[in-house]
Short mmCIF file of C-alpha atoms in Angstrom, two decimals:
data_model
loop_
_atom_site.label_atom_id
_atom_site.label_comp_id
_atom_site.label_asym_id
_atom_site.label_seq_id
_atom_site.Cartn_x
_atom_site.Cartn_y
_atom_site.Cartn_z
CA MET N 606 130.95 109.09 12.80
CA GLU N 607 129.02 112.35 12.65
CA ARG N 608 126.09 112.56 15.04
CA ILE N 609 122.95 114.15 13.61
CA LEU N 610 120.74 115.98 16.07
CA ILE N 611 117.02 116.09 15.34
CA PRO N 612 114.60 118.28 17.31
CA ILE N 613 112.60 115.69 19.21
CA PHE N 614 109.98 117.88 20.77
CA THR N 615 108.75 121.45 20.80
CA SER N 616 106.89 123.31 23.49
CA HIS N 617 105.31 126.73 23.66
CA ALA N 618 105.06 128.77 26.83
CA ARG N 619 104.08 132.42 27.04
CA SER N 620 105.39 132.53 30.60
CA LEU N 621 108.94 132.62 29.25
CA SER N 622 108.67 136.29 28.27
CA LYS N 623 110.38 137.60 31.42
CA ALA N 624 113.30 135.27 30.98
CA PHE N 625 113.51 136.27 27.32
CA HIS N 626 113.61 139.95 28.26
CA ARG N 627 116.61 139.37 30.50
CA ALA N 628 118.34 137.15 27.98
CA ASP N 629 117.75 139.71 25.24
CA GLN N 630 119.96 142.31 26.90
CA GLY N 631 123.27 142.31 25.10
CA MET N 632 122.29 139.31 22.94
CA SER N 633 121.89 139.43 19.18
CA THR N 634 118.82 137.85 17.57
CA ASN N 635 118.55 136.06 14.26
CA ALA N 636 115.65 134.87 12.17
CA SER N 637 115.42 131.09 12.25
CA PRO N 638 114.68 129.04 9.13
CA GLY N 639 113.05 126.48 11.44
CA ALA N 640 110.76 128.96 13.15
CA ALA N 641 106.99 128.71 12.92
CA ASP N 642 106.69 131.98 10.92
CA ASP N 643 108.76 134.94 9.78
CA ASN N 644 108.07 136.83 13.01
CA ASP N 645 109.23 134.00 15.26
CA GLU N 646 112.78 135.14 15.96
CA LEU N 647 115.44 132.89 17.40
CA ILE N 648 116.69 134.65 20.52
CA TYR N 649 118.79 131.93 22.11
CA ASP N 650 120.68 129.02 20.58
CA MET N 651 122.36 126.64 22.99
CA VAL N 652 124.29 124.65 20.42
CA SER N 653 123.32 120.96 20.35
CA LEU N 654 120.88 121.36 23.24
CA MET N 655 118.10 123.89 22.82
CA ARG N 656 116.71 126.81 20.82
CA ILE N 657 114.33 129.41 22.19
CA TYR N 658 112.18 131.72 20.07
CA ARG N 659 110.69 135.08 20.98
CA SER N 660 107.17 133.65 20.77
CA GLY N 661 107.99 131.27 23.63
CA ARG N 662 108.56 128.24 21.43
CA VAL N 663 111.29 125.90 22.68
CA GLU N 664 113.03 123.27 20.57
CA ARG N 665 115.14 120.60 22.23
CA PHE N 666 117.72 118.37 20.60
CA GLU N 667 118.25 114.94 22.11
CA PRO N 668 121.26 113.01 20.75
CA PHE N 669 120.15 109.81 22.47
CA GLU N 670 116.90 107.89 22.13
CA PHE N 671 114.47 107.51 25.01
CA VAL N 672 114.12 103.94 26.25
CA PRO N 673 111.46 102.27 28.43
CA PRO N 674 112.20 100.56 31.75
CA SER N 675 112.90 96.86 31.40
CA ALA N 676 114.82 93.86 32.66
CA ASP N 677 118.36 93.99 31.25
CA PRO N 678 119.98 90.54 30.99
CA ALA N 679 123.38 92.02 30.16
CA THR N 680 123.70 93.74 33.55
CA GLY N 681 121.26 91.67 35.60
CA VAL N 682 119.21 94.76 36.49
CA GLU N 683 115.50 95.51 36.17
CA SER N 684 113.88 98.94 36.21
CA GLU N 685 110.45 100.50 36.54
CA ASP N 686 109.03 104.03 36.41
CA ILE N 687 107.19 105.35 39.46
CA VAL N 688 105.19 108.60 39.59
CA ILE N 689 105.70 110.20 42.98
CA ASN N 690 103.58 113.32 42.44
CA PRO N 691 100.64 112.96 40.02
CA THR N 692 99.95 116.70 40.15
CA THR N 693 103.37 117.84 38.95
CA GLY N 694 104.29 114.64 37.14
CA ILE N 695 107.54 114.14 39.06
CA SER N 696 108.66 110.56 38.64
CA VAL N 697 111.66 108.33 39.21
CA ARG N 698 113.15 105.36 37.41
CA PHE N 699 113.87 102.67 39.99
CA TYR N 700 116.66 100.12 39.40
CA ARG N 701 117.19 96.89 41.32
CA PRO N 702 119.65 94.01 40.76
CA LEU N 703 117.92 90.79 39.77
CA SER N 704 120.37 88.88 41.98
CA ALA N 705 118.61 90.45 44.96
CA ALA N 706 115.13 89.60 43.68
CA PRO N 707 113.50 88.53 46.99
CA ILE N 708 112.53 91.72 48.81
CA GLY N 709 114.14 90.46 52.01
CA ARG N 710 117.51 90.46 50.29
CA ARG N 711 116.99 94.01 49.01
CA ARG N 712 116.18 95.63 52.35
CA ASN N 713 119.84 96.04 53.31
CA LEU N 714 121.12 97.38 50.00
CA PRO N 715 122.44 100.96 49.80
CA ILE N 716 120.32 103.39 47.78
CA LEU N 717 121.84 105.66 45.14
CA VAL N 718 119.73 108.67 44.16
CA TYR N 719 120.86 109.99 40.77
CA PHE N 720 120.18 113.36 39.15
CA HIS N 721 120.88 113.61 35.42
CA GLY N 722 122.70 116.43 33.66
CA GLY N 723 121.76 118.38 30.56
CA GLY N 724 122.00 121.98 31.73
CA PHE N 725 118.66 121.76 33.58
CA CYS N 726 116.95 121.88 30.17
CA VAL N 727 117.42 118.54 28.36
CA HIS N 728 117.65 114.78 29.00
CA ARG N 729 115.62 112.52 31.27
CA PRO N 730 116.26 109.29 33.18
CA SER N 731 114.89 107.52 30.10
CA SER N 732 117.63 108.99 27.87
CA ALA N 733 119.52 105.94 26.66
CA HIS N 734 122.96 106.98 27.92
CA TYR N 735 121.65 107.56 31.46
CA HIS N 736 119.50 104.44 31.49
CA ASN N 737 122.39 102.27 30.29
CA TYR N 738 124.82 103.81 32.77
CA LEU N 739 122.47 103.27 35.71
CA ASN N 740 121.97 99.66 34.65
CA ILE N 741 125.72 99.09 34.63
CA LEU N 742 126.35 100.94 37.89
CA THR N 743 123.49 99.20 39.72
CA GLY N 744 124.69 95.79 38.60
CA LYS N 745 128.37 96.32 39.37
CA ALA N 746 127.80 97.94 42.77
CA ASN N 747 124.87 95.68 43.76
CA ILE N 748 122.81 98.62 44.96
CA LEU N 749 119.35 100.06 44.42
CA ALA N 750 119.25 103.19 42.28
CA VAL N 751 116.62 105.90 41.88
CA SER N 752 117.00 108.23 38.88
CA VAL N 753 114.98 111.43 39.29
CA ASP N 754 112.90 112.95 36.48
CA TYR N 755 112.74 116.60 37.58
CA ARG N 756 110.96 119.21 35.46
CA LEU N 757 113.06 121.08 32.92
CA ALA N 758 113.75 124.76 32.31
CA PRO N 759 112.96 127.15 30.74
CA GLU N 760 109.26 126.19 30.84
CA HIS N 761 109.82 125.29 34.49
CA PRO N 762 112.54 127.76 35.52
CA LEU N 763 114.84 127.13 38.42
CA PRO N 764 114.45 126.70 41.36
CA ILE N 765 111.74 124.21 40.26
CA ALA N 766 114.33 121.52 39.48
CA TYR N 767 115.79 121.96 42.98
CA ASP N 768 112.34 121.71 44.55
CA ASP N 769 111.38 118.64 42.50
CA SER N 770 114.68 116.98 43.41
CA TRP N 771 114.17 117.74 47.10
CA GLU N 772 110.69 116.21 46.94
CA ALA N 773 112.09 113.08 45.30
CA LEU N 774 114.83 112.82 47.93
CA GLN N 775 112.28 113.11 50.75
CA TRP N 776 110.24 110.38 49.04
CA VAL N 777 113.29 108.09 49.12
CA LEU N 778 114.29 108.95 52.69
CA GLY N 779 110.70 108.51 53.82
CA GLY N 780 110.57 104.92 52.59
CA GLY N 781 109.15 105.55 49.14
CA CYS N 782 111.03 102.56 47.77
CA GLY N 783 108.45 100.36 49.48
CA GLY N 784 110.71 98.73 52.04
CA GLU N 785 113.47 98.10 49.53
CA GLY N 786 116.91 99.45 50.40
CA ASP N 787 118.42 100.92 53.54
CA CYS N 788 117.31 104.54 54.01
CA ASP N 789 120.21 105.06 56.41
CA ARG N 790 122.68 104.30 53.61
CA VAL N 791 121.84 106.79 50.89
CA ILE N 792 124.26 108.29 48.38
CA LEU N 793 123.38 111.22 46.13
CA ALA N 794 125.04 111.50 42.73
CA GLY N 795 124.73 113.59 39.61
CA ASP N 796 126.60 114.86 36.61
CA SER N 797 126.85 118.44 35.35
CA ALA N 798 123.54 120.13 36.29
CA GLY N 799 122.77 117.04 38.36
CA GLY N 800 125.99 117.57 40.30
CA ASN N 801 124.89 121.12 41.03
CA ILE N 802 121.56 119.77 42.28
CA VAL N 803 123.29 117.24 44.53
CA HIS N 804 125.47 119.90 46.16
CA ASN N 805 122.43 122.09 46.85
CA LEU N 806 120.46 119.17 48.28
CA CYS N 807 123.29 118.30 50.66
CA MET N 808 123.58 121.92 51.76
CA ARG N 809 119.85 121.97 52.48
CA LEU N 810 120.12 118.72 54.43
CA GLY N 811 123.00 120.15 56.44
CA SER N 812 121.06 123.32 57.23
CA GLU N 813 118.41 121.07 58.81
CA GLY N 814 120.96 119.08 60.79
CA ARG N 815 120.51 116.02 58.57
CA LYS N 816 122.89 114.10 56.36
CA VAL N 817 123.22 111.27 53.89
CA GLU N 818 126.16 108.91 53.57
CA GLY N 819 127.87 110.62 50.65
CA MET N 820 127.66 112.41 47.34
CA VAL N 821 129.28 112.00 43.93
CA LEU N 822 129.77 115.06 41.73
CA ALA N 823 130.66 114.24 38.12
CA ASN N 824 131.70 117.29 36.07
CA PRO N 825 129.67 119.48 38.47
CA PHE N 826 128.04 122.53 36.91
CA PHE N 827 129.32 125.42 39.03
CA TRP N 828 129.98 128.90 37.67
CA GLY N 829 130.68 132.44 38.84
CA LYS N 830 131.23 136.04 37.83
CA GLU N 831 135.01 136.05 38.13
CA ARG N 832 136.99 134.03 35.58
CA ILE N 833 139.32 131.45 37.13
CA GLY N 834 141.90 128.96 35.84
CA VAL N 835 141.26 127.67 32.32
CA GLU N 836 138.34 130.09 31.95
CA GLN N 837 140.93 132.85 31.53
CA GLY N 838 142.38 131.22 28.40
CA LYS N 839 141.08 131.33 24.85
CA ALA N 840 137.79 129.66 23.93
CA ARG N 841 137.88 125.92 23.36
CA GLU N 842 136.75 125.04 19.86
CA GLY N 843 134.01 122.47 19.44
CA SER N 844 132.72 122.66 23.00
CA ILE N 845 129.21 123.81 23.90
CA LEU N 846 130.67 125.12 27.13
CA ASN N 847 131.96 128.61 26.56
CA ILE N 848 131.89 131.66 28.78
CA SER N 849 129.40 133.81 26.87
CA VAL N 850 126.93 130.95 26.52
CA LEU N 851 127.10 130.04 30.21
CA ASP N 852 126.74 133.65 31.35
CA GLN N 853 123.59 134.08 29.23
CA TRP N 854 122.26 130.60 29.95
CA TRP N 855 121.61 131.30 33.60
CA SER N 856 119.46 134.37 32.96
CA ILE N 857 117.12 132.12 30.97
CA LEU N 858 117.14 129.06 33.21
CA PHE N 859 116.94 130.97 36.48
CA PRO N 860 115.40 134.46 36.04
CA ALA N 861 115.33 135.00 39.82
CA LEU N 862 119.05 134.24 40.21
CA ALA N 863 120.88 136.81 42.35
CA GLY N 864 123.72 137.17 39.83
CA LEU N 865 126.38 134.68 38.77
CA ASP N 866 127.74 134.48 42.32
CA ASP N 867 124.45 133.23 43.74
CA PRO N 868 125.58 130.41 46.09
CA ARG N 869 123.39 127.90 44.29
CA LEU N 870 125.55 128.47 41.25
CA ASN N 871 128.84 129.47 42.90
CA PRO N 872 129.09 127.64 46.23
CA VAL N 873 132.48 129.20 47.03
CA ALA N 874 131.44 132.82 46.40
CA GLU N 875 131.97 135.42 49.09
CA GLY N 876 129.02 135.27 51.47
CA ALA N 877 127.96 131.76 50.43
CA PRO N 878 126.94 129.39 53.25
CA SER N 879 129.91 127.54 54.71
CA LEU N 880 130.71 124.20 53.12
CA ALA N 881 131.38 122.99 56.67
CA ASN N 882 127.62 122.45 56.86
CA LEU N 883 127.50 120.03 53.92
CA GLY N 884 125.06 117.26 54.85
CA CYS N 885 127.10 114.17 53.99
CA GLY N 886 130.19 112.37 55.24
CA ARG N 887 132.05 111.52 52.01
CA VAL N 888 132.46 113.17 48.62
CA LEU N 889 133.81 111.90 45.29
CA ILE N 890 134.40 114.43 42.50
CA CYS N 891 135.43 113.77 38.91
CA ALA N 892 136.22 116.18 36.10
CA GLY N 893 137.81 116.15 32.67
CA GLU N 894 141.10 117.92 32.12
CA LYS N 895 139.71 119.70 29.03
CA ASP N 896 136.40 120.64 30.65
CA LEU N 897 135.85 124.39 30.93
CA LEU N 898 134.44 123.72 34.41
CA VAL N 899 137.43 121.70 35.68
CA ASP N 900 138.83 124.45 37.91
CA ARG N 901 135.41 125.02 39.49
CA ALA N 902 135.54 121.38 40.60
CA ARG N 903 139.11 121.76 41.87
CA ILE N 904 138.43 124.89 43.91
CA TYR N 905 135.25 123.33 45.32
CA CYS N 906 137.33 120.39 46.55
CA GLU N 907 139.96 122.71 48.06
CA LYS N 908 137.40 124.91 49.81
CA LEU N 909 135.56 121.88 51.17
CA ARG N 910 138.78 120.47 52.65
CA ASP N 911 139.61 123.82 54.23
CA SER N 912 136.11 124.52 55.56
CA GLY N 913 136.30 122.42 58.70
CA TRP N 914 133.68 120.05 57.31
CA GLY N 915 135.57 117.00 58.58
CA GLY N 916 134.52 114.45 55.99
CA GLU N 917 136.47 112.64 53.27
CA VAL N 918 136.77 114.19 49.81
CA GLU N 919 138.55 112.84 46.74
CA ILE N 920 138.87 114.35 43.27
CA THR N 921 140.01 112.69 40.04
CA VAL N 922 140.77 114.61 36.84
CA ALA N 923 140.74 112.55 33.64
CA GLY N 924 143.61 113.54 31.39
CA GLY N 925 142.63 114.73 27.92
CA LYS N 926 138.88 114.36 28.57
CA ASP N 927 136.10 116.93 28.27
CA HIS N 928 132.76 117.55 29.95
CA GLY N 929 130.65 114.40 30.35
CA TYR N 930 133.38 112.08 29.07
CA PHE N 931 132.25 109.07 31.15
CA LEU N 932 128.82 109.10 29.49
CA GLU N 933 129.97 110.08 26.01
CA TYR N 934 132.75 107.49 25.87
CA PRO N 935 131.82 104.85 28.48
CA GLY N 936 134.31 102.32 27.12
CA SER N 937 137.32 104.61 27.43
CA ARG N 938 140.04 103.83 29.96
CA GLU N 939 139.25 107.02 31.89
CA ALA N 940 135.51 106.28 32.00
CA GLU N 941 136.17 102.73 33.20
CA ALA N 942 138.45 104.08 35.94
CA PHE N 943 135.77 106.50 37.12
CA LEU N 944 133.16 103.73 37.11
CA GLU N 945 135.38 101.60 39.34
CA SER N 946 135.85 104.56 41.70
CA PHE N 947 132.09 105.13 41.70
CA VAL N 948 131.38 101.47 42.50
CA SER N 949 134.01 101.45 45.25
CA PHE N 950 132.51 104.63 46.75
CA CYS N 951 129.07 103.01 46.87
CA ASN N 952 130.42 99.81 48.39
CA LYS N 953 132.07 101.62 51.31
CA VAL N 954 128.65 102.34 52.76
#
C-alpha cells in the first residue's frame, strides 16, 4: 500500500539563514509549488522528511500520527508525559508496566532511556511507531522506560539536541522518575540519530569518570568524509539515505560542525577521543544489511573491541533489511529477533 505523506506542521525561523548559506554552496535551488509565494525558493528537500525554504520556512512530513500517553491493555503498560524544563519545553514520555503498579514494586526495575531517530529533525516520542514500540518493549522486558523529546533541528541546530538529551539523562540519574526505578541500572538506547545521541552521551559520561549499565545502538547515524564499504558502491534506489543528501544534511543540522569527521559524527575518525573511555559496560548494535550506514556500525563495533575498552559488545546485521527496519516492519522475523535481543539485553542488568 502506498503511504501518502502530508506536511503536518510548518515553522518559520529567520535564524536559519547562516545554515542556509552553508547549505547553498554547491546545491541547486528550485521554486516550490508549495511555497508561500513565488520568491520563497526551496533550497533543501530531504525526501519524505523535511523541506526548507530560503525564507526560513520549514515543512516537516510525518508518516505516523501523534498519539497521547495512555494505558495500553494490549501490552499492560501505561504512559504519561512529564515536562522536565518548562523554559525550553524539554519533556519525556514515561512508561511503566501495570504489573508493577505499586511503587514499591517499581523501585528495583531497570530504567531504559530512549532517544528517537528522525535525522535530528523529525519525529517525537508521541509518534505512533515509537510510542507503540516503547509500549511493547516496556511490557516484554518489565522495565521502566523514558523516551526523550529533545528539540529538533534546523530551528534548534545541533548541539542543542545533545544538550537537551544530556539534561534529560541527568534528570533520570538524579531521581527524576520520583523514586521509581533503579538509577544504578540504567540503559541508554536510540535508533539512527538517537543512536548517535546515545554514543555521544556515553562518551561524555566516560569523560567524567561515570558510566551507565549499557547502551543499544539501532541503525546508528554515524558518517564521515571518506567513503567506506557499501558507500563506495552505486546509489541505492528508493532510499532517503544517499551520500549527497547526508553530506549536505549536516551543514544544515549542525552549522558549527568541524567537518564530516567531527567526532560527534564520526567517532572513529583520526583524532577522535578513544572509545576506551565509553561510559558503559555493555553494548548492543543492530543494523540492516541494505542500510547505507551498515559499515559505519560494523567499523564502530570493531574499533570499540580493539580500543581496550574492556566491555561486552555484540552486533547483529539483519539480512535484506534497510535503515529502521525494526520500526517500519515490526512484525518481520528480523524485527522480532532484534526485539528479543533488546529484551534480553535489558534483563541482564
